[in-house]
Short mmCIF file of C-alpha atoms in Angstrom, two decimals:
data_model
loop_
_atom_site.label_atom_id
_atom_site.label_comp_id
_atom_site.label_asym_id
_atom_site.label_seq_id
_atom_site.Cartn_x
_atom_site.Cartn_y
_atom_site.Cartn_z
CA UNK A 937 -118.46 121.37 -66.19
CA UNK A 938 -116.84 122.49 -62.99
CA UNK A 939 -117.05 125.88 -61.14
CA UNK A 940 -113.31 126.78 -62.20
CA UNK A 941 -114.46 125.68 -66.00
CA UNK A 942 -117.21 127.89 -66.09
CA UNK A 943 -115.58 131.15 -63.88
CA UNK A 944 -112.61 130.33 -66.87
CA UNK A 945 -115.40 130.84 -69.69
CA UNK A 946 -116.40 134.09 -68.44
CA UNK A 947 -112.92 135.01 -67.92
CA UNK A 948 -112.29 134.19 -71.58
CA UNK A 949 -115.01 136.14 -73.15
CA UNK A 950 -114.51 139.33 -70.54
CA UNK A 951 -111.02 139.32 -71.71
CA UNK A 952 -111.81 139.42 -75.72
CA UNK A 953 -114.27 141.99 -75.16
CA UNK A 954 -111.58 144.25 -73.58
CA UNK A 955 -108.68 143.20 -76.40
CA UNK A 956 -111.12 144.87 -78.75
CA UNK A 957 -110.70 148.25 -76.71
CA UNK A 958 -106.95 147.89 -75.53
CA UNK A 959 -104.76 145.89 -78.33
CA UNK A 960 -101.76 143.85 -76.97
CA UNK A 961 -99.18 146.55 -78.24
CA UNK A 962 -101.14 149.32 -76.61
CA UNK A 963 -100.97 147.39 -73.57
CA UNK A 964 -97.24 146.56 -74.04
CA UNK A 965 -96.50 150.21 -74.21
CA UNK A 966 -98.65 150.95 -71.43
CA UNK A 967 -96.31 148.40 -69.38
CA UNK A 968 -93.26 149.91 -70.37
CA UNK A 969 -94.46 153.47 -69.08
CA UNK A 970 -95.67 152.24 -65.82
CA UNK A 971 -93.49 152.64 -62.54
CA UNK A 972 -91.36 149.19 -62.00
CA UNK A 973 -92.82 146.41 -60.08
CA UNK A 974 -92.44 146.25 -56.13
CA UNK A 975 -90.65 143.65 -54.74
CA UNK A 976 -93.76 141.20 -53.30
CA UNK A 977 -91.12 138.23 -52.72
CA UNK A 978 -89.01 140.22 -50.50
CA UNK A 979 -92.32 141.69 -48.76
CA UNK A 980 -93.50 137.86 -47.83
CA UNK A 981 -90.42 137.23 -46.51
CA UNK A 982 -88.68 135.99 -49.45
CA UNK A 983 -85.43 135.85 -47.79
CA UNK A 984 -85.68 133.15 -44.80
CA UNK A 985 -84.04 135.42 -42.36
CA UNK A 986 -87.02 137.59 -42.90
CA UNK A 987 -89.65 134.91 -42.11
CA UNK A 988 -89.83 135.45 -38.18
CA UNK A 989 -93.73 137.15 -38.60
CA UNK A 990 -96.81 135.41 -40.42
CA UNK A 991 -97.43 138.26 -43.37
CA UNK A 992 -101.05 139.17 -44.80
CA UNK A 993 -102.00 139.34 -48.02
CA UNK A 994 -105.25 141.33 -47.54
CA UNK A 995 -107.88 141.07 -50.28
CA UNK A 996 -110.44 144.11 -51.62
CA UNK A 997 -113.52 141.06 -52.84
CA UNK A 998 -116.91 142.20 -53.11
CA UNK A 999 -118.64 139.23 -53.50
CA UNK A 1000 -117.99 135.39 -54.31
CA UNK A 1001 -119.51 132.41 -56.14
CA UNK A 1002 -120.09 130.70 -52.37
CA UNK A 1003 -121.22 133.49 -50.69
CA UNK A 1004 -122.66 135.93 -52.92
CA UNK A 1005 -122.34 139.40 -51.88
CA UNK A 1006 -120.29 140.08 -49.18
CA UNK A 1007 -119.56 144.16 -48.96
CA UNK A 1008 -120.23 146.99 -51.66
CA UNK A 1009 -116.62 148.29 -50.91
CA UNK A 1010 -117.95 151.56 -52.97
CA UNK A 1011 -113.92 153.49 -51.88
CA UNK A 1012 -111.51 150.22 -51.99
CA UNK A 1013 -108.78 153.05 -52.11
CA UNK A 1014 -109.91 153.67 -48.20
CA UNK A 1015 -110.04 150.40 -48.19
CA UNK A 1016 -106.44 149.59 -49.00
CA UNK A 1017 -105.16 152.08 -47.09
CA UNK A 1018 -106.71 150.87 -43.85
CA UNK A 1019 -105.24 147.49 -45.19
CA UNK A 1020 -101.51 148.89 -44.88
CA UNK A 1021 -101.94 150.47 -41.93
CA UNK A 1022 -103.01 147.55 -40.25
CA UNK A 1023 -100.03 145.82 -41.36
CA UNK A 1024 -100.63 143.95 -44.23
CA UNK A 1025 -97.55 142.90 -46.50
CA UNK A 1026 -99.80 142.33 -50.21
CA UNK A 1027 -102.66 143.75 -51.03
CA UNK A 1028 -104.69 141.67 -53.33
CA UNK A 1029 -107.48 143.22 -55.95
CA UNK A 1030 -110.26 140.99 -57.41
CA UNK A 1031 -110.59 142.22 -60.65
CA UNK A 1032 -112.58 139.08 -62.39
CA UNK A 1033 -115.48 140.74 -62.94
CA UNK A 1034 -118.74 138.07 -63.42
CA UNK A 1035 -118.36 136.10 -60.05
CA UNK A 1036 -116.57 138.67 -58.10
CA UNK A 1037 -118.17 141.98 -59.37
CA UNK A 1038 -114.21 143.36 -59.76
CA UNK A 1039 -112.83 145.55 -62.44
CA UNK A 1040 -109.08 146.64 -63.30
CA UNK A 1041 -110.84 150.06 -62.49
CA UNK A 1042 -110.41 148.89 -58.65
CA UNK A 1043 -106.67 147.80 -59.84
CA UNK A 1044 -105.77 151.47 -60.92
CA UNK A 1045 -107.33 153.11 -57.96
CA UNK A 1046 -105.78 151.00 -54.86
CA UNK A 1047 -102.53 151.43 -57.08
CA UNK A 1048 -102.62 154.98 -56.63
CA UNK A 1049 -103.65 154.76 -52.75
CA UNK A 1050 -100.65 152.97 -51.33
CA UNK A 1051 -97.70 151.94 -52.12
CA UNK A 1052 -97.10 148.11 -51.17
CA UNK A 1053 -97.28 145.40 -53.53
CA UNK A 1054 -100.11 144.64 -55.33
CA UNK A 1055 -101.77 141.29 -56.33
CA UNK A 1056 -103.51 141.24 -59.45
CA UNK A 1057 -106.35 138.33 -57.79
CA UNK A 1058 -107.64 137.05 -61.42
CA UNK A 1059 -107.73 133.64 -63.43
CA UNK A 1060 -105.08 133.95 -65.55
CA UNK A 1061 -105.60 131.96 -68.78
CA UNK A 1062 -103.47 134.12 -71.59
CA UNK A 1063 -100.67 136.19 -71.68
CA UNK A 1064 -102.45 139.15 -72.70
CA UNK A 1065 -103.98 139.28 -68.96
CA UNK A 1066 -100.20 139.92 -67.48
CA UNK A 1067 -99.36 141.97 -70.12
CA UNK A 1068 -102.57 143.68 -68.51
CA UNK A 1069 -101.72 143.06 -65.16
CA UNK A 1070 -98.80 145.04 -65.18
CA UNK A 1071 -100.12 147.98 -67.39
CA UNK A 1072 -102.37 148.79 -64.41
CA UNK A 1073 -99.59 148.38 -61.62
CA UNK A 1074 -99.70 144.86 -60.26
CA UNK A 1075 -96.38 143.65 -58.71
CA UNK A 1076 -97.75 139.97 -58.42
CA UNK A 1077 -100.12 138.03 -60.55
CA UNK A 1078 -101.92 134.28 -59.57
CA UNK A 1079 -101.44 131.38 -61.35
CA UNK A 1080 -103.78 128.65 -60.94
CA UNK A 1081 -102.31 125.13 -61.12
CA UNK A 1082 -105.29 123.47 -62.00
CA UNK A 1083 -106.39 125.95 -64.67
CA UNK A 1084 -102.97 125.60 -66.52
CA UNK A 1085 -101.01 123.30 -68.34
CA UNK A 1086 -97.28 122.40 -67.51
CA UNK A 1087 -96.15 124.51 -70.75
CA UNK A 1088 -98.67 127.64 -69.61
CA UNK A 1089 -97.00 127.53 -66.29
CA UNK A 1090 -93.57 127.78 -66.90
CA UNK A 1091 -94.32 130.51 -69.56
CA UNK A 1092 -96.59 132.90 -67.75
CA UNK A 1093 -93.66 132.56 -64.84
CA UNK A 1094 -91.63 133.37 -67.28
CA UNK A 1095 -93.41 136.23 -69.06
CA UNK A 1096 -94.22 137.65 -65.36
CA UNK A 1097 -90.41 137.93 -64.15
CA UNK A 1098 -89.08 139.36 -67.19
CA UNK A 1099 -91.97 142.36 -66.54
CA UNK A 1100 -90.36 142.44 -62.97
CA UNK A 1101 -93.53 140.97 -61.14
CA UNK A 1102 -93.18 138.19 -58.53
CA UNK A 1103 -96.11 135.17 -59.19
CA UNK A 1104 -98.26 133.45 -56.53
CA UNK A 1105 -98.85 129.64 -57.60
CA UNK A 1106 -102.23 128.24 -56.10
CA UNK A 1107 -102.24 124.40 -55.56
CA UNK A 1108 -104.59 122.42 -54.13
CA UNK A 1109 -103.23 118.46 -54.56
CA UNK A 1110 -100.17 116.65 -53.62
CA UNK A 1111 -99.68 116.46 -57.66
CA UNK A 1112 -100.24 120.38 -58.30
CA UNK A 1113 -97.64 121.02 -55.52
CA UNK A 1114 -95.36 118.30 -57.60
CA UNK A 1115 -96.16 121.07 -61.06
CA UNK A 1116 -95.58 124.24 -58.77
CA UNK A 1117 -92.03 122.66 -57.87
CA UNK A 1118 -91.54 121.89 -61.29
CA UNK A 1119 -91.91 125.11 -62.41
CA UNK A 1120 -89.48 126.70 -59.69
CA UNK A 1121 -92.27 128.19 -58.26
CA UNK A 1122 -90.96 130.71 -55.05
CA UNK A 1123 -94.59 131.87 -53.98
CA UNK A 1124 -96.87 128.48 -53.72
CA UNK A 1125 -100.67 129.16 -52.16
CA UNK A 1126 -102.42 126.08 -50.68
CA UNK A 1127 -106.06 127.14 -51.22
CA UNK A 1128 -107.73 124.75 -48.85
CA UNK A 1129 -111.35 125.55 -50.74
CA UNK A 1130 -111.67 122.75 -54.10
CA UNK A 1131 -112.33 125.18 -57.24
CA UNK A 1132 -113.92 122.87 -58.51
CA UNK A 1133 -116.57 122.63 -56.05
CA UNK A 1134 -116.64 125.78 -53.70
CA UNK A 1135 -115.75 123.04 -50.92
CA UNK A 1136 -113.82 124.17 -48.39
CA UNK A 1137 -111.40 121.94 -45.95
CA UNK A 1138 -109.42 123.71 -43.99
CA UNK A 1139 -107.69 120.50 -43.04
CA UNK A 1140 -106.10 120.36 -46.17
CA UNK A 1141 -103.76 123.46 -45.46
CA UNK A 1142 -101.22 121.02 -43.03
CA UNK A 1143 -101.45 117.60 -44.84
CA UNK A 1144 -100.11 119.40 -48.05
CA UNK A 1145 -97.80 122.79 -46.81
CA UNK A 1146 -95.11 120.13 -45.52
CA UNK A 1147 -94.30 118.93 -49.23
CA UNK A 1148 -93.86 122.22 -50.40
CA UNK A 1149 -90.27 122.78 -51.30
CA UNK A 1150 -88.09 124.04 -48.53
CA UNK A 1151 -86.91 127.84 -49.61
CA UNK A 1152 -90.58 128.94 -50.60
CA UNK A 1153 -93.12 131.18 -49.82
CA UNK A 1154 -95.84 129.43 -48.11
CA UNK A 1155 -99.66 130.83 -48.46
CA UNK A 1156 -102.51 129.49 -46.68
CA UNK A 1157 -105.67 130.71 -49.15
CA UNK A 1158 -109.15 130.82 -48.18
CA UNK A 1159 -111.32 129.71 -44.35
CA UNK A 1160 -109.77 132.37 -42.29
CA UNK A 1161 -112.56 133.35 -40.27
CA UNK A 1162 -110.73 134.25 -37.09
CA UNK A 1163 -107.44 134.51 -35.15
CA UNK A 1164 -107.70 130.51 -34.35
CA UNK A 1165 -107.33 129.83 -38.33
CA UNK A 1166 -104.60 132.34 -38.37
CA UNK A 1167 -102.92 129.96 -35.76
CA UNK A 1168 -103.71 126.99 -37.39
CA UNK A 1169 -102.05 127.82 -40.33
CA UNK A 1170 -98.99 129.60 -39.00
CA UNK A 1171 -98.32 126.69 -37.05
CA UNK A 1172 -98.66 124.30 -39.84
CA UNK A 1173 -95.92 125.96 -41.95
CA UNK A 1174 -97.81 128.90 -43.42
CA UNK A 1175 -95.31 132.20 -43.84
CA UNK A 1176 -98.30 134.18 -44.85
CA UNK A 1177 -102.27 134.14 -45.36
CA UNK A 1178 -104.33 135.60 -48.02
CA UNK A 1179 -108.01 136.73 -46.40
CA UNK A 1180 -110.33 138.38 -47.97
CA UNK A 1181 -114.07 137.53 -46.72
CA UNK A 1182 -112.93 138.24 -43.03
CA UNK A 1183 -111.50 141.85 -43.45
CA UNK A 1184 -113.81 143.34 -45.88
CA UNK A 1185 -116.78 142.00 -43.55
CA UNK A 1186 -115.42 143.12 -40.76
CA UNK A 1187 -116.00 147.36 -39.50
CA UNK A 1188 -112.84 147.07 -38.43
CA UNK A 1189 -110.60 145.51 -40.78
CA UNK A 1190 -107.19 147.53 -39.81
CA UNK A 1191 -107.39 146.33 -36.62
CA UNK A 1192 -108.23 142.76 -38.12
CA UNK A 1193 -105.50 142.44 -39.44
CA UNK A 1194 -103.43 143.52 -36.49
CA UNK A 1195 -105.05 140.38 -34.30
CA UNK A 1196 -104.10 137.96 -37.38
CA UNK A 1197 -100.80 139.63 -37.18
CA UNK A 1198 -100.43 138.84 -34.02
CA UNK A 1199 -101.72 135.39 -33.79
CA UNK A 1200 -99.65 134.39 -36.22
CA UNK A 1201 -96.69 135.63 -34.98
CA UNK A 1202 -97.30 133.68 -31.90
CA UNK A 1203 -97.71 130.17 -32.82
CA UNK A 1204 -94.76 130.66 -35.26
CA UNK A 1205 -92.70 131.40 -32.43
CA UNK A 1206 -94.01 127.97 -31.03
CA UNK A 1207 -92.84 125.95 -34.46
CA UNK A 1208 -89.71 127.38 -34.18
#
């Protein structure tokens, strides 16, 4: 069994024990009473013309199966807010709750801090989880190529739209990109670090961003540890990076995000 198989058991039996307390119609009637989704497309530069700066998705993680613990975050609403003041376009909530010690708890309180998209950070496996995802505020969900089948993709995009939320697509092979595309994905994440393994190859990110479609979103996930990997990325086709281990480690994380900002910025200035 592989790390993703086993995080996706865990995931499966968190997620009954929570149907018992919140049915799928409560939960659908939660949805419908909850504020409409933000735009997260248009705030990663959906629309080329907007695409001139490299855009952070910022993540609130407390710990992870490679690295264990890596910050108590005990107020990720003064978290998040430092987050959007630094500049960050997404914020993204871990709310898987074995490996990553989050909770939709963290969800509903960063909702109520700021007020830029949200990513619900999770592994999605049913459709009761978006249905969930939105009845605590998330604009965007993840979808995990290599978690999913063809038919789960194209029907958990689906699902997600018609609630108004956007959907990040994580690849990680030539062949997932091929399934993103498939699926019409507008959002595709190379993570550079193998699921599967915990292995991390930050190589990866330019031998695979250049077959993403043209007209896409383009996220670099996971091995930012400092303004060079911000570069790296940005000039290797990346429109925006998701960090999480480098901000939430770091004292001062709206300034962080500032340098990656600005990093970024400048070697896309160079590709173009």
């Amino acid at each position: 069994m592989t790390v993703l198989d086993d995080i996706v058991v865990g995931v499966r039996e968190d997620m009954e024990a929570r149907r018992h307390l919140v049915g799928l119609d409560e939960l659908k009637a939660r949805a419908a009473d909850t504020a409409p989704a933000l735009d997260a497309w248009a705030a990663l530069g959906g629309p080329s013309a907007s695409r001139a700066d490299l855009k952070v998705i910022a993540e609130i993680k407390r710990r992870s199966p490679s690295k264990g613990d890596l910050a108590s975050i005990a107020d990720p609403a003064e978290l998040a807010r430092q987050y959007a003041d630094g500049g960050a376009s997404v914020i993204s909530v871990l709310t898987e709750e074995r490996r990553f010690n989050g909770s939709l708890a963290d969800l509903d309180t960063v909702r109520a801090a700021v007020g830029i998209p949200l990513l619900r950070k999770d592994f999605t496996v049913e459709e009761y989880q978006i249905w969930e995802a939105r009845a605590h505020g998330a604009d965007l969900i993840l979808l995990i190529v290599a978690a999913l089948s063809d038919a789960q993709l194209q029907e958990f995009s689906a699902l997600s739209h018609e609630l108004g939320m956007n959907v990040l697509v994580e690849t990680h092979t030539p062949e997932e990109i091929e399934r993103a595309a498939a699926a019409q994905a507008r959002i595709i994440g190379v993570n550079v670090r193998n699921l599967k393994t915990l292995d991390v190859d930050r190589s990866l990110f330019a031998s695979l961003a250049g077959s993403i479609p043209p007209g896409a979103v383009v996220v670099a996930e996971s091995g930012v540890r400092n303004a060079d990997d911000v570069a790296h990325y940005a000039s290797n086709g990346a429109h925006a990076i998701l960090v999480g281990e480098a901000l939430v480690s770091d004292a001062t994380p709206r300034e962080r995000i500032s340098e990656f900002k600005a990093a970024g910025a400048a070697a896309m200035a160079v590709r173009t």
